[in-house]
XYZ file of C-alpha atoms in Angstrom:
683
model
C 58.112 7.844 -29.120
C 54.765 8.574 -28.217
C 52.443 9.572 -31.336
C 48.861 11.057 -31.701
C 46.168 9.714 -33.981
C 43.112 11.622 -35.495
C 40.147 10.085 -36.659
C 37.132 12.014 -37.604
C 34.110 10.816 -39.512
C 32.109 13.716 -41.470
C 28.438 13.423 -41.794
C 25.256 15.250 -42.645
C 23.747 16.419 -39.469
C 23.371 13.864 -36.515
C 19.952 14.214 -34.624
C 20.861 15.922 -31.624
C 19.565 13.428 -29.146
C 22.030 10.590 -30.357
C 24.920 12.824 -30.621
C 26.792 12.518 -27.214
C 25.926 8.711 -27.059
C 27.270 8.094 -30.672
C 30.575 10.228 -29.544
C 30.853 8.217 -26.477
C 30.545 4.914 -28.467
C 32.985 6.002 -31.025
C 35.630 6.644 -28.092
C 35.011 3.206 -26.375
C 35.320 1.352 -29.713
C 38.633 2.948 -30.538
C 39.750 2.228 -26.859
C 38.771 -1.422 -27.369
C 40.218 -1.645 -30.702
C 43.836 -0.423 -29.575
C 43.636 -2.608 -26.290
C 42.706 -5.844 -28.406
C 45.462 -5.080 -31.266
C 48.025 -4.443 -28.217
C 48.733 -0.809 -29.024
C 49.695 1.134 -25.744
C 48.052 4.605 -25.603
C 47.680 7.216 -22.749
C 44.155 8.814 -23.589
C 41.332 8.958 -26.212
C 39.551 12.205 -26.433
C 36.054 12.355 -27.967
C 35.108 15.494 -29.979
C 31.518 15.983 -31.793
C 29.549 18.583 -33.610
C 26.314 17.958 -35.677
C 28.533 17.144 -38.716
C 31.223 15.077 -37.107
C 32.437 12.379 -34.700
C 36.066 12.599 -33.905
C 38.753 11.217 -31.595
C 42.441 11.983 -30.968
C 44.422 9.343 -29.573
C 47.413 10.646 -27.324
C 50.610 8.931 -26.302
C 50.407 6.073 -28.990
C 53.126 3.730 -28.981
C 55.161 3.269 -32.367
C 54.247 -0.675 -32.456
C 52.073 -3.347 -31.296
C 53.629 -5.364 -28.400
C 54.999 -8.559 -29.060
C 52.878 -11.617 -28.343
C 54.004 -14.838 -26.700
C 51.264 -17.580 -26.616
C 51.079 -21.208 -26.184
C 48.768 -22.799 -28.700
C 47.022 -26.075 -27.848
C 47.120 -28.913 -30.415
C 45.875 -32.349 -30.604
C 45.664 -34.904 -27.708
C 49.113 -36.791 -27.526
C 47.281 -40.147 -28.394
C 46.061 -38.486 -31.585
C 49.536 -36.673 -32.124
C 51.590 -39.910 -31.961
C 51.240 -42.679 -34.094
C 51.702 -46.560 -33.145
C 55.596 -46.160 -33.665
C 55.982 -43.078 -31.612
C 56.275 -40.725 -34.885
C 54.412 -37.654 -35.231
C 51.347 -38.366 -36.860
C 49.576 -36.379 -39.722
C 47.455 -34.492 -37.227
C 50.612 -33.355 -35.313
C 52.083 -32.392 -38.899
C 49.148 -30.544 -39.706
C 48.848 -28.721 -36.526
C 52.479 -27.469 -36.753
C 52.227 -26.749 -40.503
C 48.909 -24.534 -39.891
C 50.923 -22.646 -37.404
C 53.810 -21.889 -39.607
C 56.133 -24.267 -37.809
C 57.721 -27.752 -37.759
C 57.262 -30.644 -35.686
C 60.614 -30.161 -34.069
C 58.828 -27.244 -32.300
C 55.980 -29.252 -30.588
C 55.874 -29.571 -26.955
C 54.398 -32.184 -25.134
C 52.714 -31.031 -21.893
C 50.589 -33.476 -19.966
C 48.058 -35.007 -22.399
C 48.312 -32.653 -25.247
C 50.995 -31.107 -27.564
C 51.499 -27.586 -27.909
C 53.403 -24.741 -29.678
C 55.074 -21.745 -28.423
C 54.624 -18.865 -30.420
C 56.219 -15.653 -30.730
C 54.352 -13.082 -32.642
C 56.193 -9.795 -33.384
C 54.251 -6.654 -33.259
C 53.397 -4.577 -36.381
C 54.028 -1.074 -37.074
C 50.975 1.000 -35.444
C 50.427 2.829 -38.711
C 49.850 -0.588 -40.441
C 47.467 -1.814 -37.719
C 45.534 1.607 -37.851
C 44.205 0.785 -41.401
C 41.877 -1.657 -39.570
C 40.198 1.375 -38.013
C 37.689 0.976 -40.876
C 36.183 -1.937 -38.647
C 35.809 0.627 -35.732
C 33.711 2.928 -38.281
C 31.822 0.256 -39.713
C 30.753 -1.709 -36.601
C 29.186 1.536 -34.900
C 25.668 0.692 -34.145
C 22.694 3.158 -34.453
C 19.127 3.441 -32.848
C 18.056 4.562 -36.474
C 20.143 4.259 -39.711
C 19.315 5.228 -43.360
C 20.427 4.185 -46.871
C 21.588 6.817 -49.445
C 22.740 6.741 -53.011
C 23.952 3.279 -54.066
C 25.650 2.479 -50.392
C 24.493 -0.859 -49.249
C 25.855 -0.148 -45.758
C 23.233 1.895 -43.427
C 24.430 4.712 -41.348
C 23.219 7.207 -38.897
C 23.635 9.816 -41.617
C 25.377 9.784 -44.931
C 29.301 10.125 -44.689
C 30.957 12.714 -46.854
C 34.590 12.600 -45.560
C 36.910 10.775 -43.300
C 40.179 12.215 -41.747
C 42.688 9.367 -40.442
C 45.873 10.785 -39.527
C 48.826 9.474 -37.308
C 51.235 12.223 -36.732
C 51.678 13.813 -40.478
C 50.854 10.686 -42.141
C 47.518 9.628 -43.618
C 46.403 6.198 -42.545
C 44.612 4.941 -45.570
C 41.392 3.154 -45.374
C 37.872 3.223 -47.498
C 34.550 2.937 -46.352
C 31.226 3.578 -48.047
C 33.216 4.651 -51.154
C 35.066 7.386 -49.042
C 38.735 7.370 -48.845
C 40.361 8.572 -45.626
C 42.418 11.604 -45.968
C 43.823 14.670 -44.151
C 40.968 17.041 -45.190
C 38.450 18.091 -43.212
C 35.358 20.460 -43.704
C 34.638 23.697 -41.725
C 31.276 25.316 -40.913
C 28.731 24.403 -43.619
C 28.262 28.335 -44.399
C 31.371 30.076 -42.833
C 33.960 27.943 -43.262
C 36.140 26.096 -45.757
C 37.951 22.926 -46.200
C 41.138 22.534 -43.781
C 44.124 20.193 -44.480
C 45.104 18.882 -41.211
C 48.881 18.365 -41.020
C 49.066 16.976 -37.389
C 46.379 15.992 -34.891
C 47.507 18.400 -32.423
C 46.449 21.192 -34.749
C 42.815 19.785 -35.323
C 41.152 21.711 -32.870
C 42.920 24.997 -33.741
C 42.409 24.708 -37.413
C 38.747 23.906 -37.287
C 38.060 26.997 -34.877
C 39.747 28.925 -37.752
C 36.771 27.697 -39.926
C 34.283 28.510 -37.381
C 33.812 25.089 -35.908
C 34.051 24.440 -32.072
C 34.795 20.718 -32.142
C 35.255 20.462 -28.181
C 31.308 19.736 -27.065
C 32.364 20.915 -23.509
C 33.774 24.117 -24.852
C 30.948 24.821 -27.030
C 28.386 24.170 -24.249
C 30.524 26.493 -21.919
C 30.360 29.082 -24.580
C 26.640 28.987 -24.930
C 26.072 29.078 -21.186
C 28.308 32.113 -20.914
C 26.620 34.026 -23.980
C 23.153 33.559 -22.162
C 24.383 34.329 -18.978
C 25.819 37.723 -20.399
C 22.569 38.581 -22.018
C 20.752 37.742 -18.728
C 23.297 40.197 -16.779
C 23.094 42.852 -19.363
C 19.338 43.185 -18.972
C 18.945 42.304 -15.333
C 16.863 38.983 -16.277
C 17.120 35.579 -14.502
C 17.271 32.979 -17.240
C 16.795 29.490 -16.020
C 19.000 27.229 -18.025
C 17.603 23.903 -18.640
C 20.461 21.376 -18.770
C 18.623 19.173 -21.274
C 17.771 21.995 -23.522
C 21.362 23.413 -23.156
C 22.635 19.934 -24.407
C 20.383 19.700 -26.959
C 21.159 23.243 -28.416
C 24.934 22.456 -28.009
C 24.448 19.397 -30.266
C 22.765 21.260 -33.270
C 25.421 24.180 -33.599
C 29.044 24.216 -34.649
C 29.724 28.117 -33.995
C 26.930 29.242 -31.197
C 25.974 32.729 -31.097
C 23.162 33.658 -28.392
C 20.590 36.299 -29.101
C 17.505 37.580 -27.797
C 14.165 38.751 -29.328
C 11.006 40.044 -27.841
C 7.232 39.109 -28.357
C 4.039 41.034 -27.669
C 2.923 41.222 -24.045
C -0.798 40.425 -24.714
C 0.762 36.801 -25.113
C 1.427 37.070 -21.462
C -2.445 36.660 -20.785
C -1.740 32.783 -21.759
C -0.459 30.729 -18.720
C 3.156 30.802 -18.024
C 3.534 27.092 -18.316
C 1.962 27.366 -22.073
C 4.418 29.902 -23.078
C 7.272 28.332 -21.621
C 6.319 25.092 -23.108
C 6.048 26.764 -26.591
C 9.509 28.415 -26.301
C 11.497 25.663 -24.512
C 9.967 22.426 -25.988
C 8.705 23.388 -29.555
C 11.073 26.250 -30.520
C 14.250 25.221 -28.495
C 14.181 28.709 -26.793
C 15.233 29.678 -23.294
C 12.946 32.087 -21.553
C 13.470 34.976 -18.899
C 11.959 36.128 -15.842
C 12.176 39.388 -14.113
C 14.688 39.131 -11.096
C 12.461 41.027 -8.767
C 9.109 39.366 -9.471
C 9.980 36.132 -11.157
C 7.374 36.924 -13.600
C 7.740 35.726 -17.241
C 9.082 38.391 -19.630
C 8.020 38.728 -23.114
C 11.391 37.893 -24.527
C 13.151 34.624 -25.780
C 16.694 33.731 -25.879
C 17.944 31.344 -28.822
C 21.167 30.211 -30.313
C 22.335 30.588 -33.898
C 24.519 28.192 -35.621
C 26.736 31.074 -37.248
C 28.355 34.303 -36.154
C 26.633 37.720 -35.265
C 26.509 38.981 -38.936
C 22.982 40.114 -39.808
C 21.911 38.767 -36.527
C 18.781 41.218 -36.826
C 17.429 39.157 -39.641
C 17.722 36.043 -37.541
C 15.945 37.642 -34.599
C 13.141 38.940 -37.138
C 12.565 35.346 -38.391
C 12.632 33.791 -34.919
C 9.865 36.356 -33.782
C 7.782 35.453 -36.725
C 7.740 32.020 -36.025
C 7.260 32.408 -32.141
C 4.476 34.906 -32.781
C 2.695 32.251 -34.997
C 2.999 29.575 -32.409
C 2.027 32.030 -29.361
C -0.888 33.359 -31.631
C -2.238 29.716 -31.879
C -1.660 29.185 -28.003
C -3.826 32.504 -27.128
C -6.477 31.476 -29.535
C -6.725 28.099 -28.033
C -6.684 29.177 -24.363
C -9.392 31.746 -25.057
C -11.564 29.087 -26.947
C -11.147 26.785 -23.978
C -12.312 29.300 -21.429
C -15.372 30.120 -23.749
C -16.687 26.586 -22.483
C -18.072 25.633 -19.058
C -16.560 22.484 -17.306
C -19.774 20.600 -17.828
C -19.032 20.803 -21.607
C -15.900 18.959 -21.219
C -17.244 16.490 -18.572
C -20.002 15.621 -20.985
C -17.704 15.070 -23.856
C -15.453 12.745 -21.821
C -18.275 9.990 -22.222
C -17.688 10.021 -26.072
C -14.058 9.521 -25.741
C -12.467 6.156 -25.066
C -9.017 5.636 -23.201
C -8.462 2.881 -25.330
C -10.368 1.335 -28.404
C -10.884 -2.010 -25.877
C -11.386 0.064 -22.690
C -14.278 2.265 -21.685
C -14.620 6.062 -21.949
C -12.786 8.630 -19.711
C -16.108 9.213 -17.799
C -16.170 5.665 -16.884
C -12.407 5.702 -15.763
C -13.048 8.810 -13.439
C -15.948 6.836 -11.825
C -13.702 3.648 -11.363
C -10.909 5.877 -9.924
C -13.201 7.735 -7.604
C -14.457 4.400 -6.339
C -10.775 3.104 -6.181
C -9.909 6.020 -4.020
C -12.504 5.104 -1.494
C -11.377 1.413 -1.400
C -7.675 2.660 -0.727
C -8.945 5.098 2.113
C -10.410 2.170 3.979
C -6.917 0.920 4.233
C -5.459 4.332 5.151
C -7.737 6.198 7.239
C -7.622 7.439 10.006
C -4.112 6.302 10.994
C -2.148 7.446 7.561
C -4.634 9.666 5.695
C -7.126 12.356 6.719
C -10.883 12.241 5.566
C -10.333 15.703 4.342
C -7.573 14.547 2.098
C -9.993 11.615 0.676
C -12.542 14.055 -0.056
C -10.192 16.535 -2.176
C -8.975 13.138 -4.030
C -12.460 12.141 -4.719
C -13.722 15.576 -6.125
C -10.462 15.545 -8.340
C -11.433 12.239 -9.479
C -15.018 13.324 -10.693
C -13.342 15.899 -13.302
C -9.458 15.239 -13.601
C -9.248 14.069 -17.193
C -11.483 17.065 -18.616
C -8.499 19.128 -19.877
C -7.600 16.195 -22.549
C -10.513 17.692 -24.459
C -9.415 21.092 -24.470
C -7.697 22.707 -27.485
C -4.648 23.733 -25.630
C -3.739 20.219 -24.398
C -4.526 19.161 -27.922
C -1.929 21.295 -29.187
C 0.520 20.960 -26.331
C -0.158 17.310 -24.980
C 2.781 17.513 -22.513
C 0.825 20.014 -20.377
C -2.056 17.415 -19.596
C -2.639 17.808 -15.956
C -1.088 21.187 -15.742
C -3.838 22.880 -17.752
C -6.493 20.866 -15.778
C -5.027 22.601 -12.558
C -5.291 25.917 -14.307
C -8.738 25.367 -15.634
C -9.929 23.932 -12.509
C -9.038 26.744 -10.451
C -10.764 29.154 -13.092
C -13.802 27.055 -12.914
C -13.999 27.469 -9.201
C -12.656 24.210 -7.780
C -10.540 24.677 -4.675
C -6.768 25.316 -4.871
C -6.415 21.690 -3.137
C -8.539 19.891 -5.659
C -6.695 21.766 -8.653
C -3.216 20.631 -7.243
C -4.332 16.994 -7.291
C -5.434 17.192 -10.862
C -2.159 18.863 -11.524
C -0.001 16.356 -10.110
C -1.785 13.204 -11.473
C 0.786 11.926 -13.904
C 3.712 12.175 -11.405
C 6.133 10.866 -11.372
C 6.974 10.890 -15.035
C 10.329 9.382 -14.739
C 12.116 7.013 -12.281
C 13.155 9.190 -9.361
C 11.065 12.289 -10.813
C 9.093 14.842 -8.735
C 6.212 13.355 -6.889
C 2.923 14.531 -5.828
C 3.333 16.866 -2.817
C -0.092 16.448 -1.423
C -1.623 13.526 0.149
C -4.811 14.090 -2.141
C -2.629 14.412 -5.073
C -0.789 11.124 -4.105
C -3.903 9.109 -3.515
C -5.200 10.210 -7.061
C -1.927 9.671 -8.761
C -1.724 6.262 -7.140
C -5.313 4.857 -8.063
C -5.188 6.486 -11.523
C -2.148 4.151 -12.298
C -3.717 1.335 -10.520
C -6.841 1.571 -12.584
C -4.702 1.988 -15.871
C -2.333 -1.063 -15.258
C -5.736 -3.162 -14.139
C -7.445 -2.187 -17.381
C -4.625 -2.913 -19.905
C -3.669 -6.164 -18.289
C -7.297 -7.052 -18.641
C -7.080 -6.743 -22.326
C -4.112 -8.595 -22.456
C -1.554 -5.493 -23.176
C 0.821 -6.769 -20.810
C 4.681 -5.295 -21.574
C 6.968 -8.154 -22.950
C 10.477 -7.747 -23.324
C 11.607 -4.161 -23.973
C 8.300 -3.583 -25.470
C 6.177 -1.192 -23.502
C 4.294 1.272 -25.741
C 1.947 2.344 -22.971
C 4.737 2.923 -20.504
C 3.159 0.352 -17.903
C 6.526 -0.300 -16.159
C 6.827 3.475 -15.620
C 3.361 3.700 -14.085
C 4.107 0.633 -11.808
C 7.381 2.124 -10.622
C 5.421 5.377 -9.794
C 3.126 3.372 -7.618
C 5.919 2.126 -5.696
C 7.729 5.641 -5.453
C 4.474 7.268 -4.393
C 3.640 4.637 -1.545
C 7.124 5.031 -0.325
C 7.159 8.645 -0.427
C 4.017 8.622 1.383
C 5.271 5.767 3.858
C 1.694 4.246 3.314
C 1.901 1.034 5.106
C -0.739 -1.306 3.426
C -1.166 -4.483 1.465
C -1.510 -3.664 -2.060
C -3.076 -6.851 -2.736
C -6.005 -6.053 -0.966
C -6.544 -2.891 -3.035
C -5.902 -5.038 -6.235
C -8.679 -7.337 -4.985
C -11.303 -4.480 -4.818
C -9.887 -2.575 -8.001
C -9.891 -5.904 -10.062
C -13.548 -6.735 -8.809
C -14.664 -3.437 -10.927
C -13.194 -5.063 -13.990
C -15.489 -7.459 -16.317
C -13.155 -10.212 -16.301
C -13.585 -14.110 -15.963
C -9.744 -14.489 -15.200
C -9.863 -12.204 -12.007
C -7.301 -14.783 -9.824
C -4.872 -14.887 -12.731
C -5.069 -11.195 -13.373
C -4.399 -10.306 -9.684
C -1.198 -12.566 -9.829
C 0.049 -11.169 -12.874
C -0.509 -7.511 -11.866
C 0.971 -8.350 -8.341
C 4.046 -9.877 -9.676
C 4.436 -6.889 -12.167
C 4.473 -4.623 -9.520
C 6.744 -6.678 -7.420
C 9.156 -6.504 -10.167
C 9.275 -2.827 -9.962
C 9.768 -3.136 -5.974
C 12.931 -5.271 -6.760
C 14.102 -2.731 -9.438
C 13.672 0.371 -6.894
C 15.645 -1.825 -4.243
C 18.401 -2.443 -6.872
C 18.728 1.098 -7.636
C 19.132 1.457 -3.707
C 22.139 -1.100 -3.984
C 20.484 -3.597 -1.922
C 22.297 -7.108 -2.238
C 20.432 -9.390 -4.803
C 19.640 -11.957 -2.197
C 18.141 -9.787 0.172
C 15.898 -8.454 -2.751
C 14.755 -11.950 -3.541
C 14.185 -12.903 0.120
C 12.081 -9.697 1.020
C 10.306 -10.319 -2.324
C 9.271 -13.941 -1.896
C 6.663 -13.265 0.616
C 2.903 -13.597 0.107
C 1.862 -9.987 0.640
C 2.776 -6.893 -1.344
C 2.977 -4.378 1.244
C 5.712 -2.253 -0.958
C 6.477 0.012 2.151
C 7.010 -2.897 4.456
C 9.040 -4.772 1.893
C 11.406 -2.117 1.259
C 11.732 -1.288 5.026
C 12.597 -4.978 5.522
C 15.134 -4.800 2.776
C 16.901 -1.960 4.317
C 16.844 -3.100 7.812
C 18.303 -6.457 6.701
C 21.052 -4.770 4.595
C 22.115 -2.552 7.541
C 22.137 -5.560 10.126
C 24.194 -7.553 7.614
C 26.894 -4.887 7.240
C 26.864 -3.773 10.797
C 26.777 -6.996 12.630
C 27.722 -9.921 10.022
C 28.224 -12.638 12.565
C 24.739 -11.994 14.175
C 23.223 -11.970 11.008
C 24.510 -15.146 9.706
C 23.476 -16.821 13.099
C 20.095 -15.387 12.705
C 19.694 -16.542 9.133
C 21.002 -19.947 9.634
C 18.472 -20.391 12.632
C 15.324 -19.240 11.027
C 16.133 -21.074 7.707
C 16.171 -24.469 9.715
C 12.921 -23.544 10.858
C 11.309 -22.318 7.510
C 12.816 -25.382 5.736
C 10.689 -27.489 8.058
C 7.645 -25.446 8.519
C 7.052 -24.570 4.807
C 6.475 -28.288 4.267
C 3.500 -28.229 6.723
C 0.096 -27.549 4.936
C -2.120 -27.016 7.850
C -2.053 -24.497 10.556
C -2.675 -26.269 13.980
C -2.734 -25.028 17.527
C 0.251 -26.277 19.625
C -0.745 -28.646 22.459
C 0.792 -27.311 25.445
C 0.086 -30.414 27.326
C 2.537 -32.591 25.525
C 5.666 -30.366 25.456
C 8.538 -32.617 26.522
C 11.910 -30.746 27.008
C 12.667 -27.560 28.497
C 14.009 -26.278 25.185
C 10.705 -27.043 23.542
C 8.605 -25.210 26.233
C 11.196 -22.134 25.880
C 10.572 -21.997 22.091
C 6.763 -22.244 22.478
C 6.774 -19.567 25.045
C 8.826 -17.358 22.953
C 6.759 -17.755 19.793
C 3.492 -17.198 21.915
C 5.194 -13.484 22.988
C 5.878 -12.627 19.182
C 4.040 -9.646 17.998
C 3.973 -8.148 14.720
C 5.809 -4.801 14.080
C 8.096 -2.945 12.092
C 10.951 -4.759 10.236
C 13.551 -3.401 12.788
C 11.404 -4.715 15.690
C 11.003 -8.156 13.814
C 14.745 -8.543 13.282
C 15.295 -8.053 17.071
C 12.751 -10.431 17.914
C 14.505 -12.931 15.526
C 17.717 -12.355 17.012
C 16.379 -12.935 20.364
C 15.097 -16.479 19.056
C 18.606 -17.575 17.931
C 19.889 -19.366 20.971
C 16.296 -20.622 21.738
C 15.984 -22.117 18.231
C 19.651 -23.597 18.454
C 18.814 -25.284 21.669
C 15.606 -26.659 20.365
C 17.033 -28.345 17.776
C 19.897 -29.853 19.724
C 17.195 -31.533 21.998
C 14.287 -32.083 19.949
C 13.489 -34.076 16.891
C 10.589 -32.512 14.921
C 9.842 -35.856 13.093
C 9.236 -37.738 16.211
C 8.235 -41.425 16.291
C 5.408 -40.349 18.411
C 2.445 -38.940 15.819
C 1.078 -36.624 18.310
C 4.437 -35.096 19.580
C 5.361 -34.837 15.704
C 2.420 -32.958 14.770
C 2.808 -30.757 17.772
C 6.249 -30.168 16.761
C 5.285 -29.449 13.100
C 2.816 -27.194 14.553
C 5.511 -25.118 16.332
C 7.421 -25.164 12.995
C 4.442 -23.646 11.024
C 3.484 -20.916 13.344
C 7.089 -19.686 13.659
C 7.514 -19.946 9.710
C 4.486 -17.911 9.245
C 5.912 -15.124 11.621
C 9.181 -15.141 9.654
C 7.983 -15.183 6.099
C 5.733 -12.339 6.898
C 9.067 -10.311 6.390
C 11.560 -12.643 4.742
C 12.091 -15.923 3.064
C 15.548 -16.945 4.641
C 16.010 -19.753 2.056
C 16.979 -17.112 -0.302
C 19.520 -16.040 2.024
C 21.189 -19.134 3.397
C 23.589 -19.774 0.652
C 24.507 -16.307 0.027
C 27.151 -15.636 2.468
C 30.388 -14.047 1.306
């Protein structure tokens, strides 16, 4: 008969940011344990609150399945002595498997034993669930009392219940039982008589143990408050998840704050409420203006909620009072005050001041513009980016950013407009840090994209120059994220240029005796982020390697090449293979030729040789799609060439001429792809 099993680990409050991942880890560990122990089950359902991690296993079988296995023993030479009798090695093998030599089986060059292991009762096996609990891993862990085993938080109780029977085990001095604890303040201990009563009994003790149910209730409560007051309350999903992770019995409420604080920019108020106090904010439905109200969620019921509102108002008032003071203090200074101070503040102890960074970035913008104007960038966009570069770090020295550092850039935009800068310049300043995450929001103006791009390039160049290069998972300055941001900005803007040319110019601004090595390391670092981007796009690994193994670092062209090759491979697999095989033969020969020489048309011997040279002379650079088409048109000509011509001919002049042919065609091919990475990767 199918059974239910409940495992609950009761702890002190788990940090909200870890709750869901730990709940998922426990679920997966229980699933793996049951599978490894040969216990059939239908489903494992996870439950979690700040004070507990739990699973309920449904459809659990009564016993382990029996196990029939063949155990390999010693070789036949070792298992038999000179008289053909079983040796001590064979006898020892049989004895170790609790069998006799009569049970030994000869199969080929070895002896074996067929073993039948009868399955144990599920309850007996579940006592080993202590291993599941003890083997949990945590991003941080703590010791407590005299317990030697570290854990995410101290364990206070464990429930281990199969149907109505306690499955006993002990961990960190805590014995498993069928007694759980309710809400810390509203509930009591509760005896669970069966796993199917677990959720219901905890609800009676003011604990909503189902995370999704708890989250849905919070969402509904907030929506109800919004509807009652005709507000628009944006529900930030990350904040909702965090709030759900810190309460067991949620009750949403709202409070008001003084309207004078609305003088502070909305982004500051929202940050103070959302990020610092874990509050939701409200907008007027008709104007979308921020309202002087906040919405929060209490871990408890509605009793004496007015006192809770009063306490939260008091805390928020102090936070907003500081914000208002900082904002007014910031505006009491001229822009020149902050720009002058930038000369006294270093980006890093080994790097120059922020004033120097602004000057480098302004110069870097000019260098990039030379590659992009006029075909891909207007001079007006460059002028906006240059002006923004002259002052874009000034908000780092404002008191508001000192208190709310997550608003850097955003406050720069607000203050820049206050100081009379154009909206375009201010917008570029406001988006300088974008994207902040992989696949995140990107600058939505060309000037902003240009500033953000060069700022990140300058940061990478400087940190690489002082040997602060990420290793392994260690990346304290988020340089990988910045490099991926460079890739995403270029792709979003469809900027078609070789980044190595820009690195040349930017690195020449650095005081480094290892300029060439620095360029190579930085180029490879960015190239690795291009590969990461292509992996996210589900491009085949061999294609990623092939388009990356080129001398240039034209990010846009590399990514377009990968997508075109992937599409060609999937849509016309036989033609794709024929093309790859043909151009690989060329590149295998051409890559060995060191010098580029002109082809001597007077000593071409065969019609197929003349045909290939004629085709080569007609090749033109173009988009990856156009290049692929040209290579596809070459396949039959290349194949005919190799059928009728020996590249390494006996005649030295002819040999050099044919090598020159291979070299010139190789140069054309490897501008887009190194086919040697593809030839062995066919399905």
